PDB file of C-alpha atoms in Angstrom:
ATOM      1  CA  MET F1432       0.000   0.000   0.000  1.00 85.00           C
ATOM      2  CA  ASP F1433       1.367   3.410  -0.980  1.00 88.00           C
ATOM      3  CA  GLU F1434       0.735   6.836   0.553  1.00 89.00           C
ATOM      4  CA  LEU F1435      -0.010  10.054  -1.300  1.00 91.00           C
ATOM      5  CA  ARG F1436       0.523  13.282   0.632  1.00 89.00           C
ATOM      6  CA  ASN F1437       1.035  16.950  -0.187  1.00 87.00           C
ATOM      7  CA  GLY F1438       4.306  17.785  -1.846  1.00 77.00           C
ATOM      8  CA  ALA F1439       6.093  18.626  -5.021  1.00 63.00           C
ATOM      9  CA  PRO F1440       4.633  16.594  -7.920  1.00 66.00           C
ATOM     10  CA  GLY F1441       8.109  15.764  -9.185  1.00 67.00           C
ATOM     11  CA  ARG F1442       8.701  13.471  -6.226  1.00 72.00           C
ATOM     12  CA  TYR F1443       5.721  11.235  -7.011  1.00 75.00           C
ATOM     13  CA  PRO F1444       6.699   7.924  -8.647  1.00 73.00           C
ATOM     14  CA  ALA F1445       3.872   8.011 -11.201  1.00 74.00           C
ATOM     15  CA  ARG F1446       1.158  10.291 -12.524  1.00 84.00           C
ATOM     16  CA  CYS F1447      -1.869   8.212 -11.508  1.00 88.00           C
ATOM     17  CA  PHE F1448      -2.859   7.112  -7.997  1.00 91.00           C
ATOM     18  CA  GLN F1449      -5.615   4.566  -7.313  1.00 90.00           C
ATOM     19  CA  ILE F1450      -7.359   5.530  -4.068  1.00 91.00           C
ATOM     20  CA  ASP F1451      -8.398   3.031  -1.431  1.00 91.00           C
ATOM     21  CA  THR F1452      -8.766   5.237   1.663  1.00 93.00           C
ATOM     22  CA  VAL F1453      -8.942   8.942   2.500  1.00 93.00           C
ATOM     23  CA  HIS F1454      -7.246   9.698   5.825  1.00 93.00           C
ATOM     24  CA  THR F1455      -8.025  12.809   7.874  1.00 91.00           C
ATOM     25  CA  ALA F1456      -6.783  14.120  11.216  1.00 89.00           C
ATOM     26  CA  ALA F1457      -7.215  17.344  13.137  1.00 85.00           C
ATOM     27  CA  ASP F1458      -3.506  18.128  13.214  1.00 86.00           C
ATOM     28  CA  THR F1459      -2.387  17.333   9.654  1.00 88.00           C
ATOM     29  CA  ALA F1460      -3.498  17.679   6.043  1.00 90.00           C
ATOM     30  CA  PRO F1461      -5.550  14.824   4.540  1.00 93.00           C
ATOM     31  CA  TRP F1462      -3.688  12.026   2.775  1.00 93.00           C
ATOM     32  CA  PHE F1463      -4.558   8.972   0.716  1.00 94.00           C
ATOM     33  CA  THR F1464      -3.551   5.335   0.714  1.00 92.00           C
ATOM     34  CA  GLY F1465      -3.745   3.185  -2.378  1.00 91.00           C
ATOM     35  CA  HIS F1466      -1.447   2.279  -5.248  1.00 89.00           C
ATOM     36  CA  TRP F1467       0.569   4.192  -7.818  1.00 89.00           C
ATOM     37  CA  MET F1468      -0.521   3.196 -11.300  1.00 84.00           C
ATOM     38  CA  SER F1469       1.454   3.365 -14.496  1.00 74.00           C
ATOM     39  CA  PRO F1470      -0.648   4.620 -17.437  1.00 63.00           C
ATOM     40  CA  ASP F1471       0.697   1.838 -19.656  1.00 65.00           C
ATOM     41  CA  ARG F1472      -0.259  -0.872 -17.133  1.00 64.00           C
ATOM     42  CA  PRO F1473      -3.713  -2.425 -17.518  1.00 61.00           C
ATOM     43  CA  ALA F1474      -6.383  -1.379 -15.057  1.00 60.00           C
ATOM     44  CA  PRO F1475      -7.028  -3.768 -12.172  1.00 64.00           C
ATOM     45  CA  GLU F1476     -10.087  -6.005 -12.196  1.00 67.00           C
ATOM     46  CA  ARG F1477     -11.950  -4.002  -9.536  1.00 71.00           C
ATOM     47  CA  VAL F1478     -13.477  -0.573 -10.010  1.00 80.00           C
ATOM     48  CA  ALA F1479     -11.734   2.320  -8.289  1.00 87.00           C
ATOM     49  CA  LEU F1480     -11.228   6.061  -8.044  1.00 92.00           C
ATOM     50  CA  ARG F1481      -8.055   7.508  -9.485  1.00 91.00           C
ATOM     51  CA  LEU F1482      -6.245  10.809  -9.127  1.00 93.00           C
ATOM     52  CA  TRP F1483      -4.337  12.033 -12.171  1.00 92.00           C
ATOM     53  CA  LEU F1484      -1.638  14.528 -11.133  1.00 92.00           C
ATOM     54  CA  THR F1485      -0.138  17.089 -13.505  1.00 90.00           C
ATOM     55  CA  PRO F1486       2.653  19.406 -12.342  1.00 89.00           C
ATOM     56  CA  GLU F1487       2.290  23.091 -13.197  1.00 89.00           C
ATOM     57  CA  PRO F1488       4.725  25.993 -12.990  1.00 88.00           C
ATOM     58  CA  ASN F1489       5.381  27.829  -9.714  1.00 89.00           C
ATOM     59  CA  GLY F1490       4.951  24.779  -7.475  1.00 86.00           C
ATOM     60  CA  GLN F1491       1.332  24.151  -8.382  1.00 91.00           C
ATOM     61  CA  ILE F1492      -0.523  21.027  -9.427  1.00 92.00           C
ATOM     62  CA  SER F1493      -3.623  20.112 -11.420  1.00 93.00           C
ATOM     63  CA  VAL F1494      -5.676  17.144 -10.249  1.00 94.00           C
ATOM     64  CA  LEU F1495      -8.252  15.111 -12.163  1.00 94.00           C
ATOM     65  CA  LEU F1496     -10.499  12.654 -10.302  1.00 95.00           C
ATOM     66  CA  THR F1497     -11.844   9.755 -12.367  1.00 93.00           C
ATOM     67  CA  ALA F1498     -13.926   6.674 -11.607  1.00 91.00           C
ATOM     68  CA  ASP F1499     -13.866   3.402 -13.488  1.00 88.00           C
ATOM     69  CA  ASP F1500     -16.995   2.439 -15.366  1.00 86.00           C
ATOM     70  CA  GLU F1501     -18.713  -0.405 -13.528  1.00 86.00           C
ATOM     71  CA  HIS F1502     -19.849  -2.086 -16.744  1.00 88.00           C
ATOM     72  CA  VAL F1503     -17.251  -1.281 -19.413  1.00 87.00           C
ATOM     73  CA  TYR F1504     -13.727  -2.470 -18.583  1.00 80.00           C
ATOM     74  CA  GLY F1505     -11.072   0.208 -19.053  1.00 78.00           C
ATOM     75  CA  GLN F1506     -13.489   3.119 -19.447  1.00 85.00           C
ATOM     76  CA  ARG F1507     -13.251   5.973 -16.946  1.00 88.00           C
ATOM     77  CA  HIS F1508     -15.556   8.849 -16.075  1.00 92.00           C
ATOM     78  CA  ARG F1509     -14.381  12.299 -15.088  1.00 95.00           C
ATOM     79  CA  LEU F1510     -15.836  13.244 -11.695  1.00 93.00           C
ATOM     80  CA  ALA F1511     -13.999  16.461 -10.812  1.00 95.00           C
ATOM     81  CA  ALA F1512     -10.996  18.546 -11.750  1.00 96.00           C
ATOM     82  CA  TRP F1513      -8.923  21.150  -9.945  1.00 95.00           C
ATOM     83  CA  SER F1514      -6.237  23.343 -11.472  1.00 95.00           C
ATOM     84  CA  SER F1515      -3.458  25.530 -10.125  1.00 94.00           C
ATOM     85  CA  LEU F1516      -3.607  24.137  -6.603  1.00 94.00           C
ATOM     86  CA  PRO F1517      -0.610  24.810  -4.346  1.00 93.00           C
ATOM     87  CA  ALA F1518       1.448  21.605  -4.162  1.00 89.00           C
ATOM     88  CA  ARG F1519       1.862  22.028  -0.396  1.00 89.00           C
ATOM     89  CA  THR F1520      -1.899  22.021   0.348  1.00 91.00           C
ATOM     90  CA  TRP F1521      -3.715  20.381  -2.566  1.00 94.00           C
ATOM     91  CA  THR F1522      -4.990  17.330  -0.647  1.00 94.00           C
ATOM     92  CA  ALA F1523      -7.205  19.533   1.560  1.00 93.00           C
ATOM     93  CA  ALA F1524      -8.993  20.806  -1.564  1.00 93.00           C
ATOM     94  CA  VAL F1525      -9.721  17.399  -3.096  1.00 94.00           C
ATOM     95  CA  ALA F1526     -10.250  15.170  -0.027  1.00 93.00           C
ATOM     96  CA  PRO F1527     -13.898  16.149   0.710  1.00 93.00           C
ATOM     97  CA  THR F1528     -15.015  15.237  -2.817  1.00 93.00           C
ATOM     98  CA  ILE F1529     -13.187  11.915  -2.722  1.00 92.00           C
ATOM     99  CA  ALA F1530     -14.399  11.035   0.785  1.00 90.00           C
ATOM    100  CA  ALA F1531     -18.001  11.626  -0.325  1.00 90.00           C
ATOM    101  CA  HIS F1532     -17.734   8.967  -3.051  1.00 90.00           C
ATOM    102  CA  GLN F1533     -19.095   5.515  -2.216  1.00 88.00           C
ATOM    103  CA  TRP F1534     -15.955   3.683  -3.371  1.00 86.00           C
ATOM    104  CA  ALA F1535     -13.534   5.516  -1.076  1.00 87.00           C
ATOM    105  CA  ALA F1536     -13.174   4.447   2.517  1.00 87.00           C
ATOM    106  CA  HIS F1537     -12.638   7.257   5.021  1.00 88.00           C
ATOM    107  CA  THR F1538     -10.589   6.959   8.204  1.00 89.00           C
ATOM    108  CA  HIS F1539     -10.335   9.792  10.715  1.00 86.00           C
ATOM    109  CA  HIS F1540      -7.322   9.546  13.002  1.00 87.00           C
ATOM    110  CA  GLY F1541      -8.377  10.944  16.364  1.00 79.00           C
ATOM    111  CA  TRP F1542      -6.639  11.095  19.669  1.00 61.00           C
ATOM    112  CA  THR F1543      -5.003   8.089  21.264  1.00 57.00           C
ATOM    113  CA  LYS F1544      -4.813   7.257  24.950  1.00 57.00           C
ATOM    114  CA  ARG F1545      -1.317   8.752  25.306  1.00 58.00           C
ATOM    115  CA  ASP F1546      -2.489  12.019  23.706  1.00 55.00           C
ATOM    116  CA  GLY F1547      -4.687  12.651  26.730  1.00 58.00           C
ATOM    117  CA  GLY F1548      -7.896  13.079  24.785  1.00 60.00           C
ATOM    118  CA  ASN F1549     -10.460  15.582  25.953  1.00 67.00           C
ATOM    119  CA  LYS F1550     -10.077  15.851  29.720  1.00 67.00           C
ATOM    120  CA  VAL F1551     -13.301  17.791  30.217  1.00 71.00           C
ATOM    121  CA  LEU F1552     -15.369  15.131  28.453  1.00 70.00           C
ATOM    122  CA  ARG F1553     -13.672  12.339  30.373  1.00 71.00           C
ATOM    123  CA  ALA F1554     -14.294  14.132  33.678  1.00 75.00           C
ATOM    124  CA  ALA F1555     -17.988  14.690  32.798  1.00 76.00           C
ATOM    125  CA  LEU F1556     -18.374  11.023  31.845  1.00 75.00           C
ATOM    126  CA  ALA F1557     -16.739   9.925  35.105  1.00 77.00           C
ATOM    127  CA  CYS F1558     -19.089  12.198  37.052  1.00 73.00           C
ATOM    128  CA  ILE F1559     -22.156  10.771  35.302  1.00 80.00           C
ATOM    129  CA  LEU F1560     -21.024   7.163  35.806  1.00 76.00           C
ATOM    130  CA  THR F1561     -20.323   7.594  39.527  1.00 74.00           C
ATOM    131  CA  ARG F1562     -23.724   9.077  40.384  1.00 69.00           C
TER     132      ARG F1562
END
């Protein structure tokens, strides 16, 4: 499984990324997990969403979101397109559209036990449970 995060498009190993999961967290920009796809490689047997990344001048990127046709193998449908997005923040612009699609799983990374969580909520819950 590969990760796709914000950054300069030149560092990406391919131009097309097949999305499995959209990841969000309160303290970082959204990112995606999935697989880098080579345009000359045949499409996998299952339907998927794909991001097509095109570098632009001045550290910007254009992004095209496509979905495979469920009935015609190899055919894709254009769902959305964004142009001239800053390479350092582009995932925040496209993540809501991708997360809303039925084929993309969405995982929100919240606090963990060592982060402390929300102390006020934990105290209120403890008060309710002890009464």
